[in-house]
mmCIF file of C-alpha atoms in Angstrom:
data_model
loop_
_atom_site.group_PDB
_atom_site.id
_atom_site.type_symbol
_atom_site.label_atom_id
_atom_site.label_comp_id
_atom_site.label_asym_id
_atom_site.label_seq_id
_atom_site.Cartn_x
_atom_site.Cartn_y
_atom_site.Cartn_z
ATOM 1 C CA MET A 1 -2.321 -23.388 -19.770
ATOM 2 C CA ASN A 2 -3.917 -26.182 -17.800
ATOM 3 C CA GLU A 3 -4.268 -29.702 -19.140
ATOM 4 C CA ILE A 4 -7.677 -31.381 -19.465
ATOM 5 C CA GLU A 5 -8.617 -35.032 -19.791
ATOM 6 C CA TYR A 6 -12.159 -36.323 -20.129
ATOM 7 C CA PHE A 7 -12.970 -40.006 -19.663
ATOM 8 C CA HIS A 8 -15.916 -42.247 -18.798
ATOM 9 C CA HIS A 9 -16.157 -44.607 -15.827
ATOM 10 C CA PRO A 10 -18.936 -46.518 -14.020
ATOM 11 C CA ALA A 11 -21.100 -44.453 -11.680
ATOM 12 C CA GLU A 12 -20.791 -45.399 -8.030
ATOM 13 C CA SER A 13 -24.557 -45.071 -7.548
ATOM 14 C CA ALA A 14 -25.350 -47.206 -10.646
ATOM 15 C CA PRO A 15 -22.254 -48.987 -12.031
ATOM 16 C CA GLU A 16 -24.079 -50.071 -15.177
ATOM 17 C CA PHE A 17 -24.245 -46.425 -16.295
ATOM 18 C CA PRO A 18 -21.110 -44.450 -17.207
ATOM 19 C CA VAL A 19 -20.385 -40.937 -16.013
ATOM 20 C CA TRP A 20 -17.974 -38.280 -17.227
ATOM 21 C CA GLY A 21 -14.674 -38.174 -15.415
ATOM 22 C CA ILE A 22 -12.472 -35.094 -15.617
ATOM 23 C CA ARG A 23 -8.801 -34.655 -14.818
ATOM 24 C CA VAL A 24 -7.248 -31.202 -14.616
ATOM 25 C CA ASP A 25 -3.453 -31.187 -14.707
ATOM 26 C CA GLY A 26 -3.465 -34.947 -14.115
ATOM 27 C CA THR A 27 -5.664 -34.802 -10.988
ATOM 28 C CA ASP A 28 -9.301 -35.857 -10.795
ATOM 29 C CA LEU A 29 -11.572 -32.796 -10.530
ATOM 30 C CA ARG A 30 -13.218 -34.455 -7.496
ATOM 31 C CA ALA A 31 -9.835 -34.418 -5.729
ATOM 32 C CA HIS A 32 -9.344 -30.738 -6.590
ATOM 33 C CA ILE A 33 -12.758 -29.896 -5.109
ATOM 34 C CA ALA A 34 -12.171 -32.050 -2.013
ATOM 35 C CA TRP A 35 -8.969 -30.198 -1.149
ATOM 36 C CA ALA A 36 -10.495 -26.810 -2.029
ATOM 37 C CA THR A 37 -13.470 -27.335 0.323
ATOM 38 C CA ARG A 38 -11.757 -29.218 3.167
ATOM 39 C CA GLU A 39 -11.617 -26.260 5.534
ATOM 40 C CA LEU A 40 -15.128 -25.133 4.561
ATOM 41 C CA TRP A 41 -16.501 -28.526 5.636
ATOM 42 C CA ARG A 42 -14.627 -28.450 8.979
ATOM 43 C CA PRO A 43 -17.284 -26.775 11.204
ATOM 44 C CA GLU A 44 -19.980 -29.148 9.994
ATOM 45 C CA LEU A 45 -17.946 -32.348 10.089
ATOM 46 C CA GLU A 46 -16.112 -31.842 13.389
ATOM 47 C CA ASP A 47 -19.341 -32.404 15.324
ATOM 48 C CA GLN A 48 -20.690 -35.127 13.040
ATOM 49 C CA PHE A 49 -18.072 -37.879 13.182
ATOM 50 C CA GLU A 50 -16.614 -39.732 16.142
ATOM 51 C CA ASP A 51 -13.647 -41.003 14.090
ATOM 52 C CA GLN A 52 -13.120 -37.551 12.607
ATOM 53 C CA GLU A 53 -10.092 -38.095 10.391
ATOM 54 C CA ARG A 54 -11.247 -41.221 8.529
ATOM 55 C CA GLU A 55 -14.990 -40.581 8.322
ATOM 56 C CA SER A 56 -14.752 -36.894 7.494
ATOM 57 C CA ALA A 57 -12.172 -37.660 4.791
ATOM 58 C CA GLU A 58 -14.571 -40.183 3.232
ATOM 59 C CA GLN A 59 -17.411 -37.635 3.368
ATOM 60 C CA ILE A 60 -15.348 -34.894 1.708
ATOM 61 C CA TRP A 61 -13.769 -37.248 -0.865
ATOM 62 C CA GLY A 62 -17.104 -38.784 -1.884
ATOM 63 C CA SER A 63 -19.095 -35.547 -2.146
ATOM 64 C CA PHE A 64 -19.322 -35.567 -5.954
ATOM 65 C CA GLU A 65 -19.761 -37.876 -8.916
ATOM 66 C CA GLY A 66 -19.348 -37.332 -12.628
ATOM 67 C CA LEU A 67 -22.306 -36.319 -14.765
ATOM 68 C CA TRP A 68 -24.243 -39.085 -16.523
ATOM 69 C CA VAL A 69 -23.043 -39.702 -20.084
ATOM 70 C CA ARG A 70 -26.623 -40.425 -21.160
ATOM 71 C CA GLU A 71 -27.698 -36.905 -20.034
ATOM 72 C CA PHE A 72 -24.616 -34.845 -20.924
ATOM 73 C CA GLY A 73 -22.947 -35.008 -24.320
ATOM 74 C CA PRO A 74 -19.740 -33.340 -25.501
ATOM 75 C CA ALA A 75 -21.645 -30.251 -26.682
ATOM 76 C CA THR A 76 -22.708 -29.634 -23.067
ATOM 77 C CA PHE A 77 -19.097 -28.941 -22.128
ATOM 78 C CA LEU A 78 -18.488 -26.428 -24.949
ATOM 79 C CA SER A 79 -21.157 -23.782 -24.483
ATOM 80 C CA ASN A 80 -20.524 -20.297 -23.088
ATOM 81 C CA VAL A 81 -22.538 -20.118 -19.877
ATOM 82 C CA ASP A 82 -22.372 -18.242 -16.607
ATOM 83 C CA GLU A 83 -23.197 -21.342 -14.634
ATOM 84 C CA THR A 84 -22.718 -24.942 -15.761
ATOM 85 C CA PRO A 85 -22.500 -28.225 -13.860
ATOM 86 C CA LEU A 86 -19.159 -30.009 -13.932
ATOM 87 C CA LEU A 87 -19.901 -32.607 -11.234
ATOM 88 C CA GLY A 88 -23.076 -33.875 -9.624
ATOM 89 C CA CYS A 89 -24.310 -35.475 -6.432
ATOM 90 C CA PRO A 90 -23.209 -39.057 -5.711
ATOM 91 C CA CYS A 91 -26.887 -40.005 -5.270
ATOM 92 C CA GLY A 92 -27.156 -39.993 -9.081
ATOM 93 C CA ILE A 93 -29.340 -36.882 -9.372
ATOM 94 C CA TRP A 94 -26.867 -34.238 -10.467
ATOM 95 C CA GLN A 95 -29.141 -31.318 -9.505
ATOM 96 C CA CYS A 96 -29.175 -32.447 -5.874
ATOM 97 C CA ALA A 97 -25.682 -31.095 -5.143
ATOM 98 C CA PRO A 98 -23.774 -29.951 -8.231
ATOM 99 C CA LEU A 99 -20.418 -28.263 -8.600
ATOM 100 C CA LEU A 100 -21.068 -25.262 -10.824
ATOM 101 C CA ALA A 101 -18.629 -23.018 -12.669
ATOM 102 C CA ALA A 102 -18.637 -20.286 -15.256
ATOM 103 C CA ARG A 103 -17.352 -21.427 -18.629
ATOM 104 C CA ARG A 104 -16.023 -19.122 -21.343
ATOM 105 C CA VAL A 105 -15.164 -20.479 -24.773
ATOM 106 C CA THR A 106 -13.114 -18.469 -27.277
ATOM 107 C CA GLY A 107 -11.531 -19.473 -30.572
ATOM 108 C CA THR A 108 -8.395 -20.651 -28.760
ATOM 109 C CA THR A 109 -9.258 -21.303 -25.095
ATOM 110 C CA VAL A 110 -11.837 -22.714 -22.719
ATOM 111 C CA THR A 111 -11.833 -21.208 -19.208
ATOM 112 C CA TRP A 112 -13.535 -22.494 -16.067
ATOM 113 C CA SER A 113 -13.888 -20.029 -13.198
ATOM 114 C CA THR A 114 -16.155 -18.880 -10.368
ATOM 115 C CA PHE A 115 -16.648 -22.348 -8.887
ATOM 116 C CA HIS A 116 -19.444 -22.629 -6.326
ATOM 117 C CA LEU A 117 -21.929 -24.990 -4.714
ATOM 118 C CA PRO A 118 -25.557 -23.802 -4.834
ATOM 119 C CA PHE A 119 -26.426 -25.996 -1.841
ATOM 120 C CA ARG A 120 -23.713 -24.190 0.142
ATOM 121 C CA GLU A 121 -24.191 -20.580 -1.001
ATOM 122 C CA GLN A 122 -22.761 -19.370 2.329
ATOM 123 C CA TRP A 123 -19.345 -20.622 1.148
ATOM 124 C CA GLY A 124 -19.372 -18.209 -1.790
ATOM 125 C CA GLU A 125 -16.850 -18.666 -4.582
ATOM 126 C CA LEU A 126 -14.617 -21.652 -3.905
ATOM 127 C CA PRO A 127 -10.816 -21.372 -3.778
ATOM 128 C CA LEU A 128 -10.407 -23.286 -7.043
ATOM 129 C CA GLY A 129 -9.200 -22.272 -10.489
ATOM 130 C CA PRO A 130 -9.530 -20.509 -12.758
ATOM 131 C CA PHE A 131 -8.458 -23.195 -15.211
ATOM 132 C CA VAL A 132 -7.589 -22.217 -18.786
ATOM 133 C CA PHE A 133 -7.354 -24.944 -21.422
ATOM 134 C CA SER A 134 -6.310 -24.963 -25.059
ATOM 135 C CA ARG A 135 -9.554 -25.253 -27.013
ATOM 136 C CA ASN A 136 -7.986 -27.760 -29.425
ATOM 137 C CA ALA A 137 -6.849 -30.049 -26.586
ATOM 138 C CA TYR A 138 -10.192 -29.596 -24.807
ATOM 139 C CA GLU A 139 -12.206 -30.596 -27.882
ATOM 140 C CA ALA A 140 -9.884 -33.510 -28.682
ATOM 141 C CA SER A 141 -10.358 -34.905 -25.180
ATOM 142 C CA LEU A 142 -14.138 -34.565 -25.438
ATOM 143 C CA THR A 143 -14.422 -36.310 -28.797
ATOM 144 C CA SER A 144 -12.643 -39.534 -27.847
ATOM 145 C CA PRO A 145 -12.768 -40.083 -24.080
ATOM 146 C CA PRO A 146 -11.449 -43.480 -22.970
ATOM 147 C CA THR A 147 -13.825 -45.722 -21.021
ATOM 148 C CA LEU A 148 -12.383 -47.055 -17.762
ATOM 149 C CA THR A 149 -13.674 -50.224 -16.087
ATOM 150 C CA GLU A 150 -13.715 -48.653 -12.621
ATOM 151 C CA ASP A 151 -13.765 -45.289 -10.915
ATOM 152 C CA PRO A 152 -10.111 -44.143 -10.803
ATOM 153 C CA LEU A 153 -10.519 -41.847 -7.789
ATOM 154 C CA GLY A 154 -9.580 -44.406 -5.139
ATOM 155 C CA PRO A 155 -9.680 -43.884 -1.365
ATOM 156 C CA PRO A 156 -9.148 -40.493 0.268
ATOM 157 C CA PRO A 157 -5.515 -39.568 0.885
ATOM 158 C CA PRO A 158 -4.079 -39.170 4.386
ATOM 159 C CA GLY A 159 -4.535 -35.703 5.829
ATOM 160 C CA LEU A 160 -7.772 -34.834 4.024
ATOM 161 C CA GLY A 161 -10.072 -35.364 7.010
ATOM 162 C CA VAL A 162 -10.778 -32.804 9.694
#
């Protein structure tokens, strides 16, 4: 089983509004997606940045933001759906560039699988997951998420850029 942690933190695009943060197995979901898509970004980013390592790492690392708390409540994360947003675009409009996944909820588990980016359909299913969580732990995390004073993601790690 994977571990899940939900929390709230200020949105980068509008710090006065909180967004949902998600950690899977102790790692921010945005970090998981950055590492999973690093090689997929390579052809596009190699030609775009003069200082490839630093600037491409920042682009990959900052590609997503949590979903707005005011738009997405705990019930949003518990429905059985073939395609649900888990992260949104850093511009603040989640539909602009969401991370989507299939979610299956049973009496004992919640599973996320089939991760993809609708704005990058050519990438197909991303090399991420599936993640299987205990439903009890999942619901407990959703019902009392801590509120952090800043975004915990931090700067991109060495070696992420192309």
